[in-house]
PDB file of C-alpha atoms in Angstrom:
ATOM      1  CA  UNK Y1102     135.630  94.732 -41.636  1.00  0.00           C
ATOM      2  CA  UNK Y1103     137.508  92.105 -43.954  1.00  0.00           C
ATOM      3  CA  UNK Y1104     136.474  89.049 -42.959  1.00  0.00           C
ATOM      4  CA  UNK Y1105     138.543  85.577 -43.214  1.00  0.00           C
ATOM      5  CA  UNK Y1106     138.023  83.945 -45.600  1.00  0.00           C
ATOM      6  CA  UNK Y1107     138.604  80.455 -47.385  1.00  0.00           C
ATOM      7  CA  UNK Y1108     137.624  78.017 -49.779  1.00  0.00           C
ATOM      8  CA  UNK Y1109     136.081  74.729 -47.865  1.00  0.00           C
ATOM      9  CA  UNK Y1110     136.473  71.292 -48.715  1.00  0.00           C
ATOM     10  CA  UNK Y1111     138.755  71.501 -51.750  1.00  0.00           C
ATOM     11  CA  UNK Y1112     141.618  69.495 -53.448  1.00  0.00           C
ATOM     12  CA  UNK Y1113     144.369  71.632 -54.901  1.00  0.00           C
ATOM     13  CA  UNK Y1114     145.408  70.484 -57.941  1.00  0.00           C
ATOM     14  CA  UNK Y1115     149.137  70.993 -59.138  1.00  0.00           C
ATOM     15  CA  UNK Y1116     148.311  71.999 -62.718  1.00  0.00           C
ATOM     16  CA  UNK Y1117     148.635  75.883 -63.676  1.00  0.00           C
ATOM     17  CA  UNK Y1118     148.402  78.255 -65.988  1.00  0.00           C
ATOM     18  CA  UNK Y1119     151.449  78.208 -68.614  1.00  0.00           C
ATOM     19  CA  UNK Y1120     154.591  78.910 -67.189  1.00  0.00           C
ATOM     20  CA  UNK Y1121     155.779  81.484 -69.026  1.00  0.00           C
ATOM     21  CA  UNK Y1122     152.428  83.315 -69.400  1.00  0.00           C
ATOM     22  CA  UNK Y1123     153.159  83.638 -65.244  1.00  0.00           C
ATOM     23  CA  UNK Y1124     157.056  84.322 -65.896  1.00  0.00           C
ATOM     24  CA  UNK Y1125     156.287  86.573 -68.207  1.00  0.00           C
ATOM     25  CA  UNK Y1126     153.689  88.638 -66.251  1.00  0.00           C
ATOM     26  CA  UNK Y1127     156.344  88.834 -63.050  1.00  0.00           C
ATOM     27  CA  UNK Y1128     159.654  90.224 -65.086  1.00  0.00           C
ATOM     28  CA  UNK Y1129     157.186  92.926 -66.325  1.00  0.00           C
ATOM     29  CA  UNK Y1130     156.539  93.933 -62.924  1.00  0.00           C
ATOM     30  CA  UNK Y1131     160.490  93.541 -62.118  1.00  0.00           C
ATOM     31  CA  UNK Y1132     159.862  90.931 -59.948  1.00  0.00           C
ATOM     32  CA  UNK Y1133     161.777  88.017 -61.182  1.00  0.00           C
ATOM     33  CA  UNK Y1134     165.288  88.398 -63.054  1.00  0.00           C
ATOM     34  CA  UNK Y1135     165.355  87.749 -66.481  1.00  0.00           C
ATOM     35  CA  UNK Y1136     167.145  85.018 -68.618  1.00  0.00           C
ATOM     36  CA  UNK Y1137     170.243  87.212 -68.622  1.00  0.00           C
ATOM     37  CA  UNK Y1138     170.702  87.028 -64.608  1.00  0.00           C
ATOM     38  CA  UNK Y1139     169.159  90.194 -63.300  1.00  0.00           C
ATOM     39  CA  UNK Y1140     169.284  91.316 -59.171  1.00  0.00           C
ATOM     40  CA  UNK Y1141     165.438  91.419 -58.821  1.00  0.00           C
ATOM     41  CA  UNK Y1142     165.914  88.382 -55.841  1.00  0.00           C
ATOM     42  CA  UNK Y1143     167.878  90.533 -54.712  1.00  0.00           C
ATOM     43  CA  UNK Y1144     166.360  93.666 -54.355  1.00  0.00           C
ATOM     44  CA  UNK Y1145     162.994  92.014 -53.358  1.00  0.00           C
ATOM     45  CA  UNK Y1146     163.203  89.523 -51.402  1.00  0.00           C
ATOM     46  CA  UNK Y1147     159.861  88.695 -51.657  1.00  0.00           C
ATOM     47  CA  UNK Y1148     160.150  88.041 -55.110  1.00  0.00           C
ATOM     48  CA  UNK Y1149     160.494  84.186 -54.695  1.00  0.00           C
ATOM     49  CA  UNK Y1150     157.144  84.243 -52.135  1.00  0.00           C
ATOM     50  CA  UNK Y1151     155.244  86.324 -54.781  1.00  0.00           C
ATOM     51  CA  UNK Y1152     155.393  83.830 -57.566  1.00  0.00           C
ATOM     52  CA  UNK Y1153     154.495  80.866 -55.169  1.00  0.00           C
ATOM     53  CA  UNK Y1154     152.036  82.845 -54.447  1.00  0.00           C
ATOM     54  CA  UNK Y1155     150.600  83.295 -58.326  1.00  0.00           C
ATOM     55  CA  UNK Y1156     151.370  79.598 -58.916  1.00  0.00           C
ATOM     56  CA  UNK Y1157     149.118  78.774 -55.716  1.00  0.00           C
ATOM     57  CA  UNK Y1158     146.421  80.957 -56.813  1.00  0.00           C
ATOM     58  CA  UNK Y1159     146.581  79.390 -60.532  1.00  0.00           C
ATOM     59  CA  UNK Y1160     146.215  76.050 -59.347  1.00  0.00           C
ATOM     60  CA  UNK Y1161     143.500  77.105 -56.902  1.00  0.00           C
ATOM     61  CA  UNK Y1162     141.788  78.979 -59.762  1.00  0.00           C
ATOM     62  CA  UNK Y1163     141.507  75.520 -62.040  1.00  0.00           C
ATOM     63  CA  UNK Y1164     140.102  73.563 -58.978  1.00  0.00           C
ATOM     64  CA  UNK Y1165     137.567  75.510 -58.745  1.00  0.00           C
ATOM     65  CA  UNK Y1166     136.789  76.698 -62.201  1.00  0.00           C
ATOM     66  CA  UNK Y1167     133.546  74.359 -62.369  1.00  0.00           C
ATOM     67  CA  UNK Y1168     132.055  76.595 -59.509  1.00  0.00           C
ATOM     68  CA  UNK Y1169     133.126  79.628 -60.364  1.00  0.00           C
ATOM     69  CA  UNK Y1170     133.478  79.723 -63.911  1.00  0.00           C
ATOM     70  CA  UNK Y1171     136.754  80.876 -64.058  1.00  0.00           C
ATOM     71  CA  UNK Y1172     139.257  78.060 -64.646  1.00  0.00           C
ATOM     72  CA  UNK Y1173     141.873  80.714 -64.948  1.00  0.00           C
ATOM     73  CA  UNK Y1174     142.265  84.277 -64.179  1.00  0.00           C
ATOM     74  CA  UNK Y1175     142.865  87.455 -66.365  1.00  0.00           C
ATOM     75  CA  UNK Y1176     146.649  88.774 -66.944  1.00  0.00           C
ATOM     76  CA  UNK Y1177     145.250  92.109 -65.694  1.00  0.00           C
ATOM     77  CA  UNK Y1178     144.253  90.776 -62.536  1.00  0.00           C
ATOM     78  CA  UNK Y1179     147.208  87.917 -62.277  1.00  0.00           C
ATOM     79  CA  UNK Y1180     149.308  91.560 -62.880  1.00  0.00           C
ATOM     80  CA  UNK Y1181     147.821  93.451 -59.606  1.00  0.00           C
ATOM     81  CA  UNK Y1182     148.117  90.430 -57.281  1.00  0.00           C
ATOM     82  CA  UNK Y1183     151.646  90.412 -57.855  1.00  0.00           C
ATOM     83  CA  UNK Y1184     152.202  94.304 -58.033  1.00  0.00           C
ATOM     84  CA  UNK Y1185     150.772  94.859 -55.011  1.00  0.00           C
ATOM     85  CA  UNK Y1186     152.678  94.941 -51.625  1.00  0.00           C
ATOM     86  CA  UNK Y1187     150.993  92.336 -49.639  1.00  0.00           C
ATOM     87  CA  UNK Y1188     153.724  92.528 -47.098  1.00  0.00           C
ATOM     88  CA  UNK Y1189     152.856  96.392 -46.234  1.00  0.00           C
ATOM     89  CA  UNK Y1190     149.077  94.850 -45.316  1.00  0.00           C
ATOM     90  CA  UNK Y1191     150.280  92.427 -42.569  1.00  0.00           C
ATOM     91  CA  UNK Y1192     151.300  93.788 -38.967  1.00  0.00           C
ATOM     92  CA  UNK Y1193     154.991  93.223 -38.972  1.00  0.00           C
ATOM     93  CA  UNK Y1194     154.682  90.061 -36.497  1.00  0.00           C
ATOM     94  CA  UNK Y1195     153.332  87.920 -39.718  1.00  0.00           C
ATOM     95  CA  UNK Y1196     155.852  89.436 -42.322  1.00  0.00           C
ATOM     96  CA  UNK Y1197     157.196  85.698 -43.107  1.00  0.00           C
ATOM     97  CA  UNK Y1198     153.620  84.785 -44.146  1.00  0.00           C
ATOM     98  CA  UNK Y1199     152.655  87.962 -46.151  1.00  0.00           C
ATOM     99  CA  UNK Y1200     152.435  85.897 -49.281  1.00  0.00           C
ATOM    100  CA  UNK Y1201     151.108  82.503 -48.069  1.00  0.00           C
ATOM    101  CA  UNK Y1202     147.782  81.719 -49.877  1.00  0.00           C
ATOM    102  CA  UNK Y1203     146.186  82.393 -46.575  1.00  0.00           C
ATOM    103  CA  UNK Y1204     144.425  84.804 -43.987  1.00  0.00           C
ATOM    104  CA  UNK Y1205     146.119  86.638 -41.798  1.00  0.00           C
ATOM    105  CA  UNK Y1206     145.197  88.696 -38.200  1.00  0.00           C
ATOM    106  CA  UNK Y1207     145.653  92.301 -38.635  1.00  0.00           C
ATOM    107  CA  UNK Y1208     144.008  93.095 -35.602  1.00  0.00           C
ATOM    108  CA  UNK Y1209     140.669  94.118 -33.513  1.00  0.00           C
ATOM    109  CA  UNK Y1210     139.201  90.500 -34.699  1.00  0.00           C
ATOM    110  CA  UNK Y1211     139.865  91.111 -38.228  1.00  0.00           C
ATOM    111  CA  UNK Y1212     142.141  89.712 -40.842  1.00  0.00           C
ATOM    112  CA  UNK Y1213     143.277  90.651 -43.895  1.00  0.00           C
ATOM    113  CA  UNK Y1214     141.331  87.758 -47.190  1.00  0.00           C
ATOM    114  CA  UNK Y1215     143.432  85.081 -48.595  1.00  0.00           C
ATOM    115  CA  UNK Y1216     144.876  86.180 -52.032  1.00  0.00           C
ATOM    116  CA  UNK Y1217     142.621  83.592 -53.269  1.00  0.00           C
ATOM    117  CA  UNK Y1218     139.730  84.763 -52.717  1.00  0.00           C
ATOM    118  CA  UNK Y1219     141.041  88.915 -53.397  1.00  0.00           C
ATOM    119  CA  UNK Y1220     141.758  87.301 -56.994  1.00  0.00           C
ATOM    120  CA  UNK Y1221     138.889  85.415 -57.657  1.00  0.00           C
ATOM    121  CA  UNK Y1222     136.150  88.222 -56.340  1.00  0.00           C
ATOM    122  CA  UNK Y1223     138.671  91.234 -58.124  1.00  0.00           C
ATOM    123  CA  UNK Y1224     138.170  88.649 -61.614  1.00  0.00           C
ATOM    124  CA  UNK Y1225     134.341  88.188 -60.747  1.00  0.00           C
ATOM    125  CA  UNK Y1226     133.734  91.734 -60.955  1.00  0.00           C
ATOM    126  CA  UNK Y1227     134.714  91.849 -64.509  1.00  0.00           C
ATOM    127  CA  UNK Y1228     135.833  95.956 -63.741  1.00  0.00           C
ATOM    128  CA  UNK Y1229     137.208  97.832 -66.463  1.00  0.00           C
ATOM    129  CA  UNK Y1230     140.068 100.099 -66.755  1.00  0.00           C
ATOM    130  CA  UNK Y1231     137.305 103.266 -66.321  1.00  0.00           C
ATOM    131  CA  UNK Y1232     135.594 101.791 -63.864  1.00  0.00           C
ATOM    132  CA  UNK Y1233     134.167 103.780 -60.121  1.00  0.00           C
ATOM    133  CA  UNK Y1234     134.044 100.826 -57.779  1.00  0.00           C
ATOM    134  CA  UNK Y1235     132.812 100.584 -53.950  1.00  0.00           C
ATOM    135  CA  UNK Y1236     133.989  98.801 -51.632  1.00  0.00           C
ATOM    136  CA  UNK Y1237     132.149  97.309 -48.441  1.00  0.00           C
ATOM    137  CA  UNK Y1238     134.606  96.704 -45.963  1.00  0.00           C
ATOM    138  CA  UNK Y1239     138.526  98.426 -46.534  1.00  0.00           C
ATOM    139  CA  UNK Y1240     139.910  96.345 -44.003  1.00  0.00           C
ATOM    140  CA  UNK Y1241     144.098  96.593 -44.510  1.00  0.00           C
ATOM    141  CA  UNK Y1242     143.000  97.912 -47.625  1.00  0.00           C
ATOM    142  CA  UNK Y1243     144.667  95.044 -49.454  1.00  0.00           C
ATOM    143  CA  UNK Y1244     142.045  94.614 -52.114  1.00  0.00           C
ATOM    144  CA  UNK Y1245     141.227  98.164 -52.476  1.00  0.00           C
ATOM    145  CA  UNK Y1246     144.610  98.361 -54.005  1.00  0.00           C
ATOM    146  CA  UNK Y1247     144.520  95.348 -55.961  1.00  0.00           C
ATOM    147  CA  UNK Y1248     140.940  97.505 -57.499  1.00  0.00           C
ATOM    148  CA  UNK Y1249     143.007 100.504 -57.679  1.00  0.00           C
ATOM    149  CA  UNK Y1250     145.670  98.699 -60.585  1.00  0.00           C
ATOM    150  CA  UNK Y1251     142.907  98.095 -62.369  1.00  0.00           C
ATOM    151  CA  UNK Y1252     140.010 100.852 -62.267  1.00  0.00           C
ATOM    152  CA  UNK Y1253     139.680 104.764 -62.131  1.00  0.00           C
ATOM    153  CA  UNK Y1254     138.868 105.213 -59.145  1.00  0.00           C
ATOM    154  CA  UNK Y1255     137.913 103.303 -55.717  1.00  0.00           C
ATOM    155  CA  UNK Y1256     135.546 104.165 -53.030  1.00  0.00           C
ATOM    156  CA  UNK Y1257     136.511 102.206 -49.991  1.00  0.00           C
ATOM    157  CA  UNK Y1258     133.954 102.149 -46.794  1.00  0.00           C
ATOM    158  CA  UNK Y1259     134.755 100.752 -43.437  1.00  0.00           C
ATOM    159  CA  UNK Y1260     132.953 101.037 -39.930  1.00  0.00           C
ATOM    160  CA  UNK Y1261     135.512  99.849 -37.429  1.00  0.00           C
ATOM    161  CA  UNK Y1262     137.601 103.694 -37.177  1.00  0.00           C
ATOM    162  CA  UNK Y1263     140.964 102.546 -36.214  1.00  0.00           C
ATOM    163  CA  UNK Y1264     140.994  99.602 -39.023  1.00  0.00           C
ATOM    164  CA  UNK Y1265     139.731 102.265 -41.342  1.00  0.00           C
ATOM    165  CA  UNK Y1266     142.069 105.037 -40.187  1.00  0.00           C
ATOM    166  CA  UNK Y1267     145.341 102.273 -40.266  1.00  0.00           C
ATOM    167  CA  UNK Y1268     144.558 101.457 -43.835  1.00  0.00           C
ATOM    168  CA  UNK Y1269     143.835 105.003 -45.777  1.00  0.00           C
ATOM    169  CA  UNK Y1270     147.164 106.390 -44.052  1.00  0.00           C
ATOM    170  CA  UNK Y1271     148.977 103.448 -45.721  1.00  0.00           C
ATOM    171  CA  UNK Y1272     147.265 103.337 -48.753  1.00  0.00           C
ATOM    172  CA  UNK Y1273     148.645 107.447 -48.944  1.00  0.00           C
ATOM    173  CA  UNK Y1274     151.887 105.944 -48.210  1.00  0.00           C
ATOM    174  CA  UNK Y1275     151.797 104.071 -50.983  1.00  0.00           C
ATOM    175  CA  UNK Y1276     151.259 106.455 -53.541  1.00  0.00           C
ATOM    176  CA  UNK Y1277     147.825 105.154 -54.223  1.00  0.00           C
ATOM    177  CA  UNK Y1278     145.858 108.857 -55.341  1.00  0.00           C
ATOM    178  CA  UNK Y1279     142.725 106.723 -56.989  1.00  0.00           C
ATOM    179  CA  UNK Y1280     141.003 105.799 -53.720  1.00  0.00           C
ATOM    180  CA  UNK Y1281     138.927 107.808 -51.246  1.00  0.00           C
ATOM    181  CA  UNK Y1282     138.183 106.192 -48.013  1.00  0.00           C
ATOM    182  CA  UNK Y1283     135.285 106.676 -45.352  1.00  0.00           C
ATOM    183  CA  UNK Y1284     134.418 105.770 -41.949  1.00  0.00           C
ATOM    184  CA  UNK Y1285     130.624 104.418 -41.966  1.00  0.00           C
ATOM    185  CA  UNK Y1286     128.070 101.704 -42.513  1.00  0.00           C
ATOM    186  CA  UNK Y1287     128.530  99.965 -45.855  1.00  0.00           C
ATOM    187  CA  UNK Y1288     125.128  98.990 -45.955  1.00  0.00           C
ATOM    188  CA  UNK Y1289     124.298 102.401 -46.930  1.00  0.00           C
ATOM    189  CA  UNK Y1290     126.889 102.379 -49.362  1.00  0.00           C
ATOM    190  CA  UNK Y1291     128.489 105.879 -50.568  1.00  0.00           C
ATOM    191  CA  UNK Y1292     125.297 107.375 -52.373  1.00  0.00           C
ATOM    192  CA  UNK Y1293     127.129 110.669 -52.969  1.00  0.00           C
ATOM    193  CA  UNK Y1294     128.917 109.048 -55.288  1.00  0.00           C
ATOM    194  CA  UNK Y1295     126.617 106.230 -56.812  1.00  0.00           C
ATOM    195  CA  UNK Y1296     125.791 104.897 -59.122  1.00  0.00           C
ATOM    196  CA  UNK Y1297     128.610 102.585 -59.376  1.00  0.00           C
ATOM    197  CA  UNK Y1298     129.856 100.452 -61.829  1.00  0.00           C
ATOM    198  CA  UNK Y1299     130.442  97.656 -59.614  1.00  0.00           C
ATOM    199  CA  UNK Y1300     130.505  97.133 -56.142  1.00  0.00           C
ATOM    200  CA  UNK Y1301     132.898  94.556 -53.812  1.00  0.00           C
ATOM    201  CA  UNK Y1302     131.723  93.718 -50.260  1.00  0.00           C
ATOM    202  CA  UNK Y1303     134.333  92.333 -47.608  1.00  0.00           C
ATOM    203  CA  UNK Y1304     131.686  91.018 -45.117  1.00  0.00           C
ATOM    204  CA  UNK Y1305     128.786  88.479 -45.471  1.00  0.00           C
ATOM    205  CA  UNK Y1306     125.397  89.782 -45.454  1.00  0.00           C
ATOM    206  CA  UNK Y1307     122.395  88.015 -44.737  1.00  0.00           C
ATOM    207  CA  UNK Y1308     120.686  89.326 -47.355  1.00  0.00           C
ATOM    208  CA  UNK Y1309     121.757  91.666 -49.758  1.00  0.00           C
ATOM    209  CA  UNK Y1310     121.474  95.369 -48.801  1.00  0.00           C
ATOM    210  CA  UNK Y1311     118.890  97.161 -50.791  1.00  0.00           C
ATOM    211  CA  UNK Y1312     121.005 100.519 -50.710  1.00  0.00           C
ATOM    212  CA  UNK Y1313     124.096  99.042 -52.360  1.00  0.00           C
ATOM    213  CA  UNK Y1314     121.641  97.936 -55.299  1.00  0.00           C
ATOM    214  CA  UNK Y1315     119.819 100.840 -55.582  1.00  0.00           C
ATOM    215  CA  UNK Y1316     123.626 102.355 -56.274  1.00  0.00           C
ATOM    216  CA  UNK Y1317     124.405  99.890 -59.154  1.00  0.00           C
ATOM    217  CA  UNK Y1318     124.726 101.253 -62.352  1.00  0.00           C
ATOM    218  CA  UNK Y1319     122.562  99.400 -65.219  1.00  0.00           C
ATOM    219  CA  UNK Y1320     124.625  96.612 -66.194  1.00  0.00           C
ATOM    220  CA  UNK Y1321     126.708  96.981 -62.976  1.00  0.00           C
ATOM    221  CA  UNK Y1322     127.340  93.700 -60.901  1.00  0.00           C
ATOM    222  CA  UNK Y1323     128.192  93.332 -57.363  1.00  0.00           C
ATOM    223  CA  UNK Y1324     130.007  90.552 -56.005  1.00  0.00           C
ATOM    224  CA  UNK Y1325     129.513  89.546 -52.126  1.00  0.00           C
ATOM    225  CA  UNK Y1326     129.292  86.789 -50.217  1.00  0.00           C
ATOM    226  CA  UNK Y1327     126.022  85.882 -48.502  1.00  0.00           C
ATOM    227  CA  UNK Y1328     125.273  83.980 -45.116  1.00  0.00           C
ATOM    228  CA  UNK Y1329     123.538  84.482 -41.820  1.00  0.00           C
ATOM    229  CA  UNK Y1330     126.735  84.060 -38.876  1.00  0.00           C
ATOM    230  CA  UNK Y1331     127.023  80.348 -38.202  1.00  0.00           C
ATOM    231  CA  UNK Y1332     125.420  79.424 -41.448  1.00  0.00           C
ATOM    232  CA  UNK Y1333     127.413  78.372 -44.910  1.00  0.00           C
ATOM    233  CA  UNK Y1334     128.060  81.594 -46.704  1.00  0.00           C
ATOM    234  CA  UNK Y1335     128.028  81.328 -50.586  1.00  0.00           C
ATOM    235  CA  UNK Y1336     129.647  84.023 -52.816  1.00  0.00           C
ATOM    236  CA  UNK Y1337     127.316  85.479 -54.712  1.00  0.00           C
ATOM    237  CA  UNK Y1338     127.440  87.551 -58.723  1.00  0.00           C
ATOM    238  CA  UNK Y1339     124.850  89.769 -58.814  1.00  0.00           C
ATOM    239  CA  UNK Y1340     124.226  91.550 -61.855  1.00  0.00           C
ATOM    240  CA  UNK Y1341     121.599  94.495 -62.077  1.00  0.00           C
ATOM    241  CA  UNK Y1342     119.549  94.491 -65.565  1.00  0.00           C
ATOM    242  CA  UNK Y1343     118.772  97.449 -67.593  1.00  0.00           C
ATOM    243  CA  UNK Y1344     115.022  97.176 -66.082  1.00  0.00           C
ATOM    244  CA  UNK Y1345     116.473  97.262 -62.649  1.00  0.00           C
ATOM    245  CA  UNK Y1346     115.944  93.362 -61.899  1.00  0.00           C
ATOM    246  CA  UNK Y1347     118.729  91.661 -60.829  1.00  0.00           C
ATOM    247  CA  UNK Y1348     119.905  88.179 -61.451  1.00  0.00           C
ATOM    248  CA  UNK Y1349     122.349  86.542 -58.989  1.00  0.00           C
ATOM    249  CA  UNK Y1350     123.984  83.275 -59.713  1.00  0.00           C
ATOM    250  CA  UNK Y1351     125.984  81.453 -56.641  1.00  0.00           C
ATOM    251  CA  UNK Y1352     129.965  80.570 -56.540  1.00  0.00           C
ATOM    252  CA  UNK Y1353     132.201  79.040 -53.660  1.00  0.00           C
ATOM    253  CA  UNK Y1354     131.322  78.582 -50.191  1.00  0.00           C
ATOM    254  CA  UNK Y1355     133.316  80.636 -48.476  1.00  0.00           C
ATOM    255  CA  UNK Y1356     134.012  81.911 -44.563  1.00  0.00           C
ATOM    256  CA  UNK Y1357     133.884  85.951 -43.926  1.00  0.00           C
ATOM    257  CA  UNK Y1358     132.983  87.921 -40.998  1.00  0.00           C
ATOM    258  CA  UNK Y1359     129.824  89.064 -40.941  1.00  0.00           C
ATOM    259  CA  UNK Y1360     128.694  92.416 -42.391  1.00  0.00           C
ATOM    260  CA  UNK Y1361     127.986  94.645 -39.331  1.00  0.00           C
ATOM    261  CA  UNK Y1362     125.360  97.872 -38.964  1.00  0.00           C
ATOM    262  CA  UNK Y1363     126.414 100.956 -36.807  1.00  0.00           C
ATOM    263  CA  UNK Y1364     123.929 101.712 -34.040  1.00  0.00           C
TER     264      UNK Y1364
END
């Protein structure tokens, strides 16, 4: 159920983050050598393709920092984008782009979200290290594991079986023990284990489903982008008050499959 997704009409600019706040994050994660001449290129050798990547994503981030109120993006989350695989997430025929700022087919008219976007809604939900999140739409199950870096646990929901099968036996592949996966309708979200304290969806809605709110926690916020198909979607923060109100404030414009219903 991941959708494609991209930013529209906008200029990259070539400034980024500091250099070696970037350099620094990568040699933590072993994926650039350090000063002394390591053989990190050479064991990974996607290394190089990873911090494009970040430096891509930076830039991206301070274009569109007006919008989306984040001119630049947390360490944690810069950390997770470049930890995780993204070549394991692509069918084998699109290796050589794993790591292009871009969308990619992974199959049964689906594709796995630009990194972009995985970072910017991943820094939008503001998720802490304790954190039970749901997600709308596995997909690959890409961003699920970008969550997983950076929350207890992850509760991952897709309705297409094979898409949904593919991507929980990889994600137990790769070691990943902090999400649980489910075939099923995201719009009614997971309410055996609600309330959440934040919630991700993959897919545009036209409106957003009253279930997934219902299974906010107080204080919770829920990032998803919103859009009938063939209209402008516009990803949406939506924050649920103590009261139970919720206030939403609108980001990018942005292009995602839509969010389907089972029958």
């Amino acid at each position: 159920m991941r959708g494609m997704t991209r930013v529209l009409g906008r200029t990259r600019l070539k400034a980024m983050v500091s250099e070696t706040k970037r350099r620094s994050i990568l040699r933590t994660l072993g994926l650039v050598a350090a000063p002394a001449g390591g053989g990190a290129q050479a064991q990974d050798p996607y290394a190089r393709a990873r911090e494009a990547l970040l430096k891509d994503i930076e830039a991206m981030a301070r274009d569109t920092g007006a919008e989306t109120g984040r001119a630049t993006f947390s360490a944690r989350v810069m950390a997770a984008i470049a930890k995780v695989p993204r070549h394991r997430f692509v069918p084998a025929s699109y290796g050589a782009l794993a790591y292009a700022n871009q969308p990619l087919p992974i199959g049964h008219g689906q594709t796995i979200s630009q990194p972009y976007i995985v970072a910017l809604m991943t820094e939008l939900l503001d998720a802490k290290p304790g954190d039970a999140v749901l997600e709308i739409g596995t997909g690959s199950g890409y961003q699920a594991a970008v969550l997983a870096e950076l929350v207890q646990q992850v509760y991952s929901i897709e309705i297409i079986e094979p898409v949904g099968k593919n991507a929980a036996a990889l994600l137990q592949q790769l070691g990943y023990k902090n999400i649980s996966t489910r075939i099923g309708d995201g719009y009614n979200g997971w309410p055996e284990r609600a309330p959440f304290d934040a919630i991700i969806v993959t897919a545009a809605a036209a409106q957003i489903p009253p279930a997934l709110v219902a299974q906010l926690k107080p204080g919770a916020r829920m990032v998803i982008p919103v859009g009938a198909e063939g209209e402008v979607q516009f990803l949406h923060v939506m924050v649920k008050r103590a009261d139970g109100s919720i206030s939403t404030q609108r980001s990018l414009p942005v292009r995602f499959v839509p969010l389907t219903r089972s029958n």
